[in-house]
């Protein structure tokens, strides 16, 4: 039997990479609007976090322009992308809202609470922000879904992490 200290050291190094490298989560575009500003970013850290009531959490980097807008927002919009929407993923993941208006050429509409919904997303929801919680270098925004839509259950494969690994982040990761 290995000592707990040995297990801990492996979990923080190569052994954790073996686990994390096997993950291939969906990628999301999260949009926020507050104080006359709008922002959006590509997010790989997100998940349903409760069944009853339904809750969803998205994790935003504290270094990100979207985080700075989201911390003053009441709602966020969370969008799934299809694999064929790589260009949209690159726009929201490869450019910083500090320097680029990501919404300039994107079809969008205002939804519940002033949320910005990308009209070409195959599925989306707007969630009221219930709480924010720390989690390392990201802050989790726990959302109560209040409005949703999209193009129906039919559609192609979703954009996943493996599809987006070539996108250079618009903001540094550290």
Backbone as ProteinMPNN parsed JSONL, in Angstrom:
{"seq_chain_A": "XXXXXXXXXXXXXXXXXXXXXXXXXXXXXXXXXXXXXXXXXXXXXXXXXXXXXXXXXXXXXXXXXXXXXXXXXXXXXXXXXXXXXXXXXXXXXXXXXXXXXXXXXXXXXXXXXXXXXXXXXXXXXXXXXXXXXXXXXXXXXXXXXXXXXXXXXXXXXXXXXXXXXXXXXXXXXX", "coords_chain_A": {"N_chain_A": [[0.844, -1.174, 0.0], [0.555, 2.207, -0.868], [1.888, 5.2, 0.568], [-0.124, 7.939, 1.848], [1.102, 10.433, 1.36], [2.699, 9.908, -0.867], [0.74, 9.282, -2.777], [-0.517, 11.787, -2.912], [1.523, 13.408, -3.987], [1.785, 12.33, -6.515], [-0.733, 12.842, -7.531], [-0.686, 15.53, -7.979], [0.979, 15.868, -10.068], [2.281, 14.158, -12.825], [0.518, 11.953, -12.714], [-2.036, 13.066, -12.339], [-2.25, 14.343, -14.764], [-2.571, 12.159, -16.456], [-5.183, 11.453, -15.929], [-6.678, 13.885, -16.39], [-5.952, 14.447, -19.034], [-7.45, 12.643, -20.435], [-9.973, 13.564, -20.448], [-12.603, 15.132, -22.283], [-14.317, 17.511, -22.507], [-17.427, 19.264, -23.321], [-17.363, 22.424, -24.963], [-18.165, 25.761, -24.136], [-19.714, 28.897, -24.897], [-19.8, 31.658, -22.917], [-21.716, 34.443, -22.112], [-21.931, 37.818, -20.941], [-23.463, 40.754, -19.591], [-23.288, 43.97, -18.265], [-23.507, 47.104, -16.619], [-23.364, 48.652, -18.982], [-21.419, 47.365, -20.437], [-20.398, 44.581, -22.445], [-19.55, 41.15, -22.735], [-17.834, 38.097, -23.566], [-16.756, 34.685, -23.534], [-14.87, 31.702, -24.336], [-15.415, 28.68, -22.725], [-14.27, 25.934, -20.89], [-14.624, 24.766, -18.471], [-17.312, 23.746, -16.942], [-20.52, 22.676, -15.727], [-23.497, 20.788, -15.006], [-24.682, 21.01, -11.721], [-26.527, 20.313, -9.837], [-29.493, 18.406, -9.332], [-32.167, 18.736, -8.339], [-33.076, 21.593, -7.009], [-32.523, 22.242, -10.549], [-29.277, 23.179, -11.301], [-26.463, 24.907, -12.608], [-22.995, 25.301, -13.149], [-20.546, 27.619, -14.144], [-17.16, 28.254, -14.761], [-15.061, 30.961, -14.537], [-12.084, 32.565, -15.509], [-10.238, 34.665, -13.376], [-8.618, 36.493, -14.602], [-9.774, 37.227, -16.913], [-11.587, 39.267, -19.224], [-14.333, 38.8, -19.459], [-14.943, 37.758, -16.941], [-14.654, 40.084, -15.366], [-16.809, 41.63, -16.229], [-18.92, 39.851, -15.72], [-18.919, 39.611, -12.922], [-20.393, 41.753, -12.093], [-22.845, 41.301, -13.135], [-26.285, 40.135, -13.293], [-27.263, 37.949, -14.56], [-26.158, 35.243, -16.678], [-25.491, 34.036, -19.977], [-25.307, 30.852, -21.394], [-23.882, 28.95, -23.888], [-23.986, 26.193, -26.074], [-21.859, 24.961, -28.653], [-21.75, 23.847, -32.039], [-19.622, 21.421, -33.604], [-18.862, 22.345, -36.097], [-18.719, 25.049, -35.731], [-16.251, 26.238, -35.289], [-15.008, 28.671, -35.936], [-16.519, 30.575, -34.517], [-15.96, 29.731, -31.937], [-13.222, 30.241, -31.922], [-13.245, 33.03, -32.155], [-14.414, 33.809, -29.655], [-12.705, 32.556, -27.895], [-10.087, 33.075, -28.673], [-9.563, 35.774, -28.713], [-9.284, 38.799, -26.863], [-11.696, 40.51, -24.971], [-10.863, 42.895, -24.008], [-9.615, 44.164, -26.056], [-11.048, 43.681, -28.367], [-14.206, 43.893, -29.993], [-16.171, 41.405, -29.686], [-18.736, 40.895, -30.443], [-19.419, 42.247, -32.703], [-19.852, 41.23, -35.368], [-21.637, 39.183, -34.942], [-24.618, 37.329, -34.799], [-27.029, 38.2, -32.506], [-29.263, 38.387, -29.691], [-31.215, 40.093, -27.213], [-32.061, 38.661, -24.115], [-33.738, 37.204, -21.265], [-33.422, 39.276, -18.469], [-31.585, 40.954, -19.715], [-29.586, 39.43, -20.782], [-27.21, 38.287, -23.233], [-27.807, 36.504, -26.082], [-26.477, 34.227, -28.329], [-27.564, 33.853, -31.489], [-27.008, 31.827, -33.323], [-26.242, 29.61, -31.919], [-26.587, 26.157, -31.248], [-27.864, 25.31, -28.911], [-28.834, 26.861, -25.862], [-28.885, 28.54, -22.653], [-30.19, 30.88, -20.268], [-29.103, 31.933, -17.16], [-29.868, 32.896, -13.855], [-27.6, 34.393, -11.647], [-26.785, 32.794, -8.772], [-24.856, 32.425, -6.791], [-21.361, 33.008, -6.197], [-18.284, 31.323, -6.252], [-15.022, 30.563, -5.036], [-12.347, 28.774, -6.655], [-9.621, 28.073, -7.025], [-7.764, 29.326, -9.684], [-9.959, 30.218, -10.983], [-13.349, 31.463, -10.841], [-16.369, 30.176, -9.757], [-19.575, 30.47, -11.088], [-22.645, 29.947, -9.979], [-25.581, 28.963, -11.444], [-29.068, 29.527, -11.915], [-31.128, 28.198, -14.128], [-33.297, 30.028, -16.222], [-34.348, 30.676, -18.671], [-34.346, 29.23, -21.926], [-33.268, 27.814, -25.053], [-32.882, 27.072, -28.565], [-31.942, 25.164, -31.447], [-33.439, 22.834, -31.454], [-33.391, 19.281, -30.617], [-32.127, 17.858, -32.559], [-29.135, 17.684, -34.369], [-25.681, 18.19, -35.214], [-22.483, 16.893, -34.04], [-21.203, 18.162, -30.919], [-18.999, 20.92, -30.167], [-15.942, 20.169, -28.749], [-13.333, 19.981, -26.247], [-11.087, 18.787, -27.496], [-11.477, 19.654, -30.084], [-10.925, 22.307, -29.915], [-8.331, 22.773, -29.08], [-6.333, 23.997, -30.555], [-6.762, 26.682, -30.469], [-5.376, 29.654, -29.59], [-5.267, 31.204, -26.472], [-7.004, 34.269, -25.89], [-6.384, 35.74, -23.736], [-3.829, 35.71, -21.248], [-3.152, 32.647, -19.47], [-2.093, 32.62, -16.979]], "CA_chain_A": [[0.0, 0.0, 0.0], [1.343, 3.431, -0.938], [1.595, 6.193, 1.603], [-0.933, 9.061, 1.372], [1.968, 11.491, 0.837], [3.105, 9.521, -2.224], [-0.436, 9.466, -3.629], [-0.742, 13.219, -3.093], [2.512, 13.975, -4.902], [1.477, 11.879, -7.872], [-1.975, 13.471, -7.976], [-0.429, 16.903, -8.389], [1.926, 15.861, -11.179], [2.007, 13.384, -14.031], [-0.645, 11.072, -12.56], [-3.258, 13.829, -12.595], [-2.292, 14.568, -16.204], [-3.12, 10.957, -17.076], [-6.644, 11.528, -15.79], [-7.2, 15.088, -17.041], [-5.726, 14.351, -20.473], [-8.464, 11.772, -21.035], [-11.24, 14.284, -20.492], [-12.872, 15.837, -23.531], [-15.617, 18.119, -22.227], [-18.008, 20.228, -24.24], [-16.93, 23.808, -24.806], [-19.303, 26.666, -24.075], [-19.482, 30.334, -24.914], [-20.547, 32.324, -21.852], [-21.811, 35.88, -22.348], [-22.349, 38.623, -19.797], [-23.677, 42.181, -19.844], [-23.513, 44.729, -17.033], [-22.927, 48.443, -16.596], [-23.099, 49.131, -20.332], [-20.39, 46.541, -21.079], [-20.759, 43.211, -22.798], [-18.361, 40.312, -22.826], [-18.077, 36.682, -23.785], [-15.529, 33.896, -23.646], [-14.965, 30.259, -24.5], [-15.251, 28.067, -21.408], [-14.209, 24.48, -20.852], [-14.953, 24.313, -17.119], [-18.728, 24.0, -16.692], [-21.237, 21.424, -15.5], [-24.658, 20.756, -14.133], [-24.168, 20.727, -10.374], [-27.643, 19.917, -8.982], [-30.665, 17.878, -10.042], [-33.394, 19.365, -7.837], [-33.405, 22.222, -8.287], [-31.464, 22.211, -11.544], [-28.283, 24.236, -11.198], [-25.338, 24.746, -13.524], [-21.895, 26.177, -12.743], [-19.519, 27.942, -15.127], [-15.957, 28.757, -14.095], [-14.424, 32.012, -15.327], [-10.772, 32.991, -15.025], [-10.217, 36.011, -12.811], [-7.828, 37.354, -15.486], [-10.54, 37.365, -18.134], [-12.508, 40.407, -19.354], [-15.696, 38.333, -19.189], [-15.096, 37.691, -15.484], [-14.834, 41.43, -14.82], [-18.185, 42.046, -16.523], [-19.833, 38.904, -15.07], [-19.007, 39.826, -11.475], [-21.4, 42.79, -11.864], [-24.07, 40.907, -13.842], [-27.303, 39.358, -12.586], [-27.5, 36.737, -15.341], [-25.204, 34.865, -17.716], [-26.007, 33.124, -20.992], [-24.386, 29.743, -21.647], [-24.187, 28.445, -25.228], [-23.26, 25.081, -26.685], [-21.516, 25.18, -30.05], [-21.535, 22.671, -32.858], [-18.231, 21.239, -34.023], [-18.621, 23.148, -37.292], [-18.655, 26.459, -35.345], [-14.901, 26.51, -34.81], [-14.738, 30.104, -36.092], [-17.151, 31.267, -33.39], [-15.158, 29.362, -30.763], [-11.957, 30.966, -32.018], [-13.538, 34.437, -31.853], [-14.642, 34.004, -28.225], [-11.605, 32.006, -27.112], [-8.781, 33.523, -29.133], [-9.464, 37.234, -28.678], [-9.654, 39.39, -25.575], [-12.67, 41.593, -24.996], [-10.174, 44.143, -23.678], [-9.139, 44.779, -27.295], [-11.881, 43.309, -29.507], [-15.647, 43.755, -29.82], [-16.462, 40.074, -30.204], [-20.135, 40.817, -30.867], [-19.6, 43.124, -33.854], [-20.387, 40.531, -36.539], [-22.318, 37.992, -34.45], [-26.078, 37.481, -34.631], [-27.4, 38.011, -31.11], [-30.481, 39.064, -29.23], [-31.307, 40.249, -25.767], [-32.977, 37.691, -23.495], [-34.102, 37.434, -19.868], [-32.516, 40.058, -17.636], [-30.569, 41.641, -20.512], [-28.555, 38.487, -21.235], [-26.928, 38.266, -24.663], [-27.909, 35.15, -26.622], [-25.962, 34.032, -29.682], [-28.668, 33.226, -32.214], [-26.581, 30.668, -34.098], [-25.898, 28.49, -31.035], [-27.582, 25.088, -31.336], [-28.595, 25.244, -27.641], [-28.379, 27.878, -24.919], [-29.787, 28.907, -21.57], [-29.855, 32.039, -19.445], [-29.218, 31.587, -15.753], [-29.655, 33.908, -12.804], [-26.447, 34.071, -10.807], [-27.188, 32.577, -7.386], [-23.695, 32.623, -5.923], [-20.04, 32.888, -6.804], [-17.427, 30.594, -5.32], [-13.646, 30.407, -5.477], [-11.941, 27.423, -7.0], [-8.283, 28.153, -7.621], [-7.603, 30.527, -10.502], [-11.256, 30.512, -11.595], [-14.48, 31.679, -9.946], [-17.562, 29.48, -10.22], [-20.847, 31.183, -11.063], [-23.719, 28.958, -9.904], [-26.69, 29.548, -12.188], [-30.434, 28.997, -11.897], [-31.646, 28.397, -15.486], [-34.614, 30.666, -16.25], [-34.808, 30.736, -20.066], [-33.496, 28.382, -22.743], [-33.723, 27.652, -26.429], [-31.922, 26.524, -29.507], [-32.453, 24.652, -32.715], [-33.982, 21.496, -31.273], [-32.497, 18.204, -30.176], [-31.387, 17.345, -33.707], [-27.962, 18.472, -34.707], [-24.423, 17.47, -35.32], [-21.695, 16.765, -32.813], [-20.86, 19.395, -30.212], [-17.602, 21.314, -30.069], [-15.327, 19.651, -27.529], [-11.991, 20.461, -25.971], [-10.155, 18.303, -28.517], [-11.687, 20.449, -31.291], [-10.53, 23.696, -29.661], [-6.99, 22.864, -28.494], [-5.449, 24.832, -31.375], [-7.09, 28.092, -30.262], [-4.5, 30.343, -28.654], [-6.107, 32.028, -25.609], [-6.94, 35.704, -26.077], [-5.866, 36.286, -22.483], [-2.911, 34.73, -20.665], [-3.77, 31.739, -18.494], [-1.526, 32.885, -15.65]], "C_chain_A": [[0.889, 1.237, 0.0], [0.952, 4.392, 0.173], [0.736, 7.31, 1.018], [-0.079, 10.178, 0.79], [2.39, 11.177, -0.597], [1.936, 9.69, -3.186], [-0.675, 10.939, -3.922], [0.253, 13.795, -4.096], [2.239, 13.536, -6.335], [0.223, 12.566, -8.4], [-1.751, 14.904, -8.44], [0.506, 16.98, -9.581], [1.428, 15.04, -12.34], [0.775, 12.498, -13.902], [-1.941, 11.828, -12.808], [-3.376, 14.145, -14.079], [-2.88, 13.36, -16.929], [-4.636, 10.961, -17.014], [-7.198, 12.679, -16.62], [-7.045, 15.013, -18.56], [-6.761, 13.474, -21.177], [-9.813, 12.454, -21.145], [-11.379, 15.004, -21.827], [-14.236, 16.527, -23.4], [-16.125, 18.992, -23.366], [-17.406, 21.594, -23.947], [-18.183, 24.685, -24.887], [-18.83, 28.082, -24.364], [-20.402, 30.919, -23.85], [-20.529, 33.81, -22.152], [-22.367, 36.572, -21.111], [-22.545, 40.062, -20.256], [-23.976, 42.852, -18.51], [-22.863, 46.099, -17.175], [-22.582, 48.989, -17.963], [-22.003, 48.377, -21.064], [-20.969, 45.185, -21.433], [-19.479, 42.43, -23.03], [-18.781, 38.876, -23.088], [-16.766, 35.95, -23.932], [-15.866, 32.422, -23.836], [-14.589, 29.608, -23.183], [-15.239, 26.548, -21.547], [-14.561, 23.906, -19.493], [-16.393, 24.702, -16.827], [-19.434, 22.664, -16.526], [-22.545, 21.671, -14.776], [-24.151, 20.37, -12.751], [-25.279, 20.386, -9.389], [-28.779, 19.421, -9.854], [-31.947, 18.597, -9.65], [-33.031, 20.344, -6.748], [-32.22, 22.123, -9.253], [-30.573, 23.434, -11.349], [-27.134, 23.887, -12.132], [-24.256, 25.702, -13.057], [-20.947, 26.377, -13.926], [-18.372, 28.605, -14.379], [-15.251, 29.733, -15.014], [-13.1, 32.405, -14.679], [-10.851, 34.426, -14.523], [-9.428, 36.989, -13.675], [-8.612, 37.794, -16.713], [-11.459, 38.594, -18.094], [-13.937, 39.983, -19.029], [-15.938, 38.218, -17.694], [-15.391, 39.074, -14.91], [-16.224, 41.973, -15.101], [-19.166, 41.159, -15.749], [-19.967, 39.153, -13.568], [-20.011, 40.908, -11.115], [-22.739, 42.462, -12.515], [-25.028, 40.168, -12.915], [-27.551, 38.011, -13.252], [-26.33, 36.501, -16.282], [-25.937, 33.997, -18.729], [-24.913, 32.111, -21.314], [-24.817, 29.07, -22.94], [-23.348, 27.221, -25.56], [-22.966, 25.445, -28.13], [-21.423, 23.844, -30.761], [-20.082, 22.606, -33.297], [-17.889, 22.109, -35.232], [-18.499, 24.643, -36.985], [-17.295, 26.835, -34.752], [-14.578, 27.999, -34.883], [-15.32, 30.92, -34.952], [-16.39, 30.968, -32.093], [-13.838, 30.126, -30.766], [-12.152, 32.451, -31.707], [-13.642, 34.65, -30.342], [-13.512, 33.457, -27.358], [-10.248, 32.575, -27.459], [-8.572, 35.017, -29.145], [-9.884, 37.722, -27.308], [-10.665, 40.506, -25.789], [-12.079, 42.92, -24.57], [-9.783, 44.899, -24.944], [-10.084, 44.594, -28.477], [-13.348, 43.325, -29.126], [-16.056, 42.44, -30.475], [-17.867, 39.972, -30.794], [-20.412, 41.563, -32.166], [-20.277, 42.423, -35.031], [-21.133, 39.249, -36.168], [-23.813, 38.277, -34.317], [-26.427, 37.197, -33.178], [-28.693, 38.746, -30.825], [-30.431, 39.165, -27.716], [-32.366, 39.283, -25.241], [-33.242, 38.123, -22.056], [-33.019, 38.234, -19.148], [-31.43, 40.804, -18.387], [-29.445, 40.743, -20.985], [-28.422, 38.544, -22.75], [-26.901, 36.83, -25.16], [-27.393, 35.138, -28.055], [-26.989, 33.231, -30.469], [-28.268, 31.977, -32.986], [-26.157, 29.479, -33.239], [-26.976, 27.416, -31.134], [-28.404, 24.922, -30.058], [-27.991, 26.267, -26.691], [-29.353, 27.948, -23.747], [-29.273, 30.171, -20.91], [-30.07, 31.623, -18.01], [-29.008, 32.791, -14.863], [-28.475, 33.467, -11.966], [-26.921, 33.988, -9.368], [-26.056, 32.866, -6.42], [-22.437, 32.513, -6.758], [-19.146, 32.207, -5.771], [-16.033, 30.451, -5.9], [-13.318, 28.964, -5.783], [-10.563, 27.396, -7.62], [-8.164, 29.436, -8.403], [-8.866, 30.893, -11.28], [-12.298, 30.729, -10.493], [-15.686, 30.981, -10.567], [-18.794, 30.349, -10.033], [-21.945, 30.123, -11.097], [-24.983, 29.614, -10.443], [-27.982, 28.778, -11.992], [-31.017, 29.24, -13.283], [-33.083, 28.933, -15.477], [-35.183, 30.801, -17.659], [-33.848, 29.906, -20.895], [-34.084, 28.268, -24.13], [-32.626, 27.054, -27.274], [-32.631, 26.004, -30.728], [-32.959, 23.226, -32.601], [-32.922, 20.474, -30.93], [-31.666, 17.648, -31.331], [-30.2, 18.255, -33.981], [-26.741, 17.599, -34.746], [-23.706, 17.406, -33.993], [-21.344, 18.13, -32.232], [-19.359, 19.653, -30.272], [-17.071, 20.855, -28.724], [-13.914, 20.205, -27.401], [-11.009, 20.04, -27.061], [-10.298, 19.064, -29.828], [-11.101, 21.852, -31.151], [-9.095, 23.853, -29.168], [-6.045, 23.748, -29.3], [-5.748, 26.327, -31.221], [-6.139, 28.663, -29.207], [-5.355, 31.286, -27.805], [-5.89, 33.519, -25.87], [-6.399, 36.425, -24.861], [-4.891, 35.271, -21.922], [-3.616, 33.869, -19.622], [-3.17, 31.893, -17.11], [-0.844, 34.233, -15.609]], "O_chain_A": [[1.853, 1.32, 0.761], [-0.183, 4.384, 0.65], [0.842, 7.609, -0.172], [-0.487, 10.815, -0.181], [2.436, 12.069, -1.444], [2.119, 10.188, -4.296], [-1.0, 11.304, -5.052], [-0.127, 14.583, -4.962], [2.448, 14.311, -7.269], [0.129, 12.843, -9.596], [-2.548, 15.434, -9.214], [0.796, 18.077, -10.058], [0.294, 15.2, -12.79], [0.054, 12.306, -14.881], [-2.858, 11.286, -13.425], [-4.486, 14.21, -14.606], [-3.609, 13.519, -17.908], [-5.298, 10.518, -17.952], [-8.082, 12.48, -17.453], [-7.922, 15.471, -19.292], [-6.921, 13.563, -22.394], [-10.698, 11.978, -21.856], [-10.389, 15.43, -22.422], [-15.188, 16.171, -24.094], [-15.37, 19.403, -24.248], [-16.994, 21.879, -22.823], [-19.128, 24.38, -25.614], [-17.676, 28.422, -24.103], [-21.615, 30.71, -23.872], [-19.472, 34.385, -22.415], [-23.15, 36.006, -20.349], [-21.885, 40.529, -21.184], [-24.8, 42.377, -17.728], [-21.799, 46.233, -17.778], [-21.602, 49.721, -18.1], [-21.685, 48.714, -22.204], [-21.909, 44.707, -20.799], [-18.463, 42.976, -23.463], [-19.929, 38.494, -22.861], [-15.777, 36.517, -24.398], [-16.971, 31.965, -23.546], [-13.563, 29.942, -22.59], [-16.081, 25.96, -22.226], [-14.773, 22.701, -19.362], [-16.67, 25.856, -16.501], [-19.022, 21.653, -17.094], [-22.685, 22.639, -14.028], [-23.287, 19.503, -12.625], [-25.0, 20.187, -8.206], [-29.011, 19.924, -10.953], [-32.722, 19.016, -10.509], [-32.703, 19.922, -5.639], [-31.074, 21.946, -8.839], [-31.05, 24.564, -11.247], [-26.873, 22.716, -12.407], [-24.565, 26.808, -12.613], [-20.591, 25.424, -14.618], [-18.587, 29.414, -13.476], [-14.884, 29.385, -16.137], [-13.01, 32.558, -13.461], [-11.453, 35.289, -15.161], [-9.557, 38.2, -13.498], [-8.152, 38.649, -17.469], [-12.035, 38.914, -17.054], [-14.673, 40.734, -18.388], [-17.026, 38.546, -17.22], [-16.275, 39.222, -14.066], [-16.768, 42.711, -14.28], [-20.137, 41.661, -15.184], [-21.036, 38.922, -13.003], [-20.445, 40.989, -9.965], [-23.669, 43.265, -12.45], [-24.622, 39.642, -11.878], [-27.988, 37.056, -12.61], [-25.603, 37.429, -16.638], [-26.894, 33.304, -18.383], [-23.747, 32.467, -21.483], [-25.972, 28.666, -23.082], [-22.135, 27.217, -25.349], [-23.743, 26.162, -28.761], [-21.062, 22.832, -30.159], [-19.397, 23.627, -33.354], [-16.752, 22.558, -35.372], [-18.207, 25.429, -37.886], [-17.208, 27.647, -33.831], [-13.936, 28.533, -33.978], [-14.684, 31.858, -34.471], [-16.204, 31.852, -31.257], [-13.391, 30.603, -29.723], [-11.301, 33.06, -31.058], [-13.026, 35.57, -29.805], [-13.376, 33.857, -26.201], [-9.343, 32.562, -26.625], [-7.509, 35.488, -29.548], [-10.745, 37.121, -26.666], [-10.507, 41.341, -26.68], [-12.708, 43.963, -24.742], [-9.635, 46.121, -24.922], [-9.94, 45.278, -29.49], [-13.714, 42.831, -28.059], [-16.261, 42.382, -31.688], [-18.149, 39.054, -31.564], [-21.531, 41.515, -32.676], [-21.195, 42.984, -35.63], [-21.246, 38.336, -36.986], [-24.221, 39.315, -33.797], [-26.166, 36.108, -32.668], [-29.148, 39.593, -31.593], [-29.712, 38.43, -27.04], [-33.426, 39.113, -25.843], [-32.997, 39.271, -21.685], [-31.838, 37.895, -19.218], [-30.453, 41.245, -17.782], [-28.453, 41.227, -21.531], [-29.39, 38.812, -23.461], [-26.076, 36.03, -24.719], [-27.819, 35.939, -28.887], [-27.253, 32.07, -30.156], [-29.125, 31.142, -33.277], [-25.753, 28.447, -33.774], [-28.164, 27.736, -31.105], [-29.534, 24.44, -30.118], [-26.784, 26.509, -26.711], [-30.488, 27.48, -23.833], [-28.087, 30.494, -20.98], [-31.095, 31.031, -17.674], [-28.103, 33.598, -15.076], [-28.363, 32.293, -11.612], [-27.398, 34.972, -8.803], [-26.258, 33.471, -5.367], [-22.45, 31.995, -7.875], [-19.238, 32.48, -4.574], [-15.869, 30.242, -7.102], [-13.93, 28.045, -5.24], [-10.363, 26.75, -8.649], [-8.424, 30.517, -7.875], [-8.839, 31.777, -12.136], [-12.149, 30.247, -9.37], [-15.989, 31.167, -11.746], [-19.027, 30.895, -8.955], [-22.153, 29.474, -12.122], [-25.403, 30.671, -9.972], [-27.992, 27.55, -11.914], [-31.372, 30.375, -13.599], [-33.964, 28.378, -14.821], [-36.384, 31.019, -17.82], [-32.652, 29.875, -20.604], [-35.252, 28.586, -24.354], [-31.596, 26.597, -26.779], [-33.776, 26.362, -31.006], [-32.908, 22.481, -33.579], [-31.725, 20.757, -30.948], [-30.621, 17.037, -31.108], [-30.292, 19.473, -33.829], [-26.766, 16.429, -34.364], [-24.238, 17.806, -32.957], [-21.207, 19.116, -32.956], [-18.558, 18.729, -30.41], [-17.675, 21.119, -27.685], [-13.379, 20.814, -28.327], [-10.19, 20.845, -27.503], [-9.35, 19.121, -30.61], [-10.813, 22.51, -32.151], [-8.679, 24.971, -28.865], [-5.037, 24.206, -28.761], [-5.041, 27.153, -31.798], [-6.112, 28.198, -28.067], [-6.1, 32.093, -28.361], [-4.761, 33.977, -26.047], [-6.002, 37.587, -24.944], [-5.098, 34.07, -22.098], [-4.562, 34.314, -18.973], [-3.703, 31.335, -16.151], [-0.31, 34.622, -14.57]]}, "name": "protein", "num_of_chains": 1, "seq": "XXXXXXXXXXXXXXXXXXXXXXXXXXXXXXXXXXXXXXXXXXXXXXXXXXXXXXXXXXXXXXXXXXXXXXXXXXXXXXXXXXXXXXXXXXXXXXXXXXXXXXXXXXXXXXXXXXXXXXXXXXXXXXXXXXXXXXXXXXXXXXXXXXXXXXXXXXXXXXXXXXXXXXXXXXXXXX"}
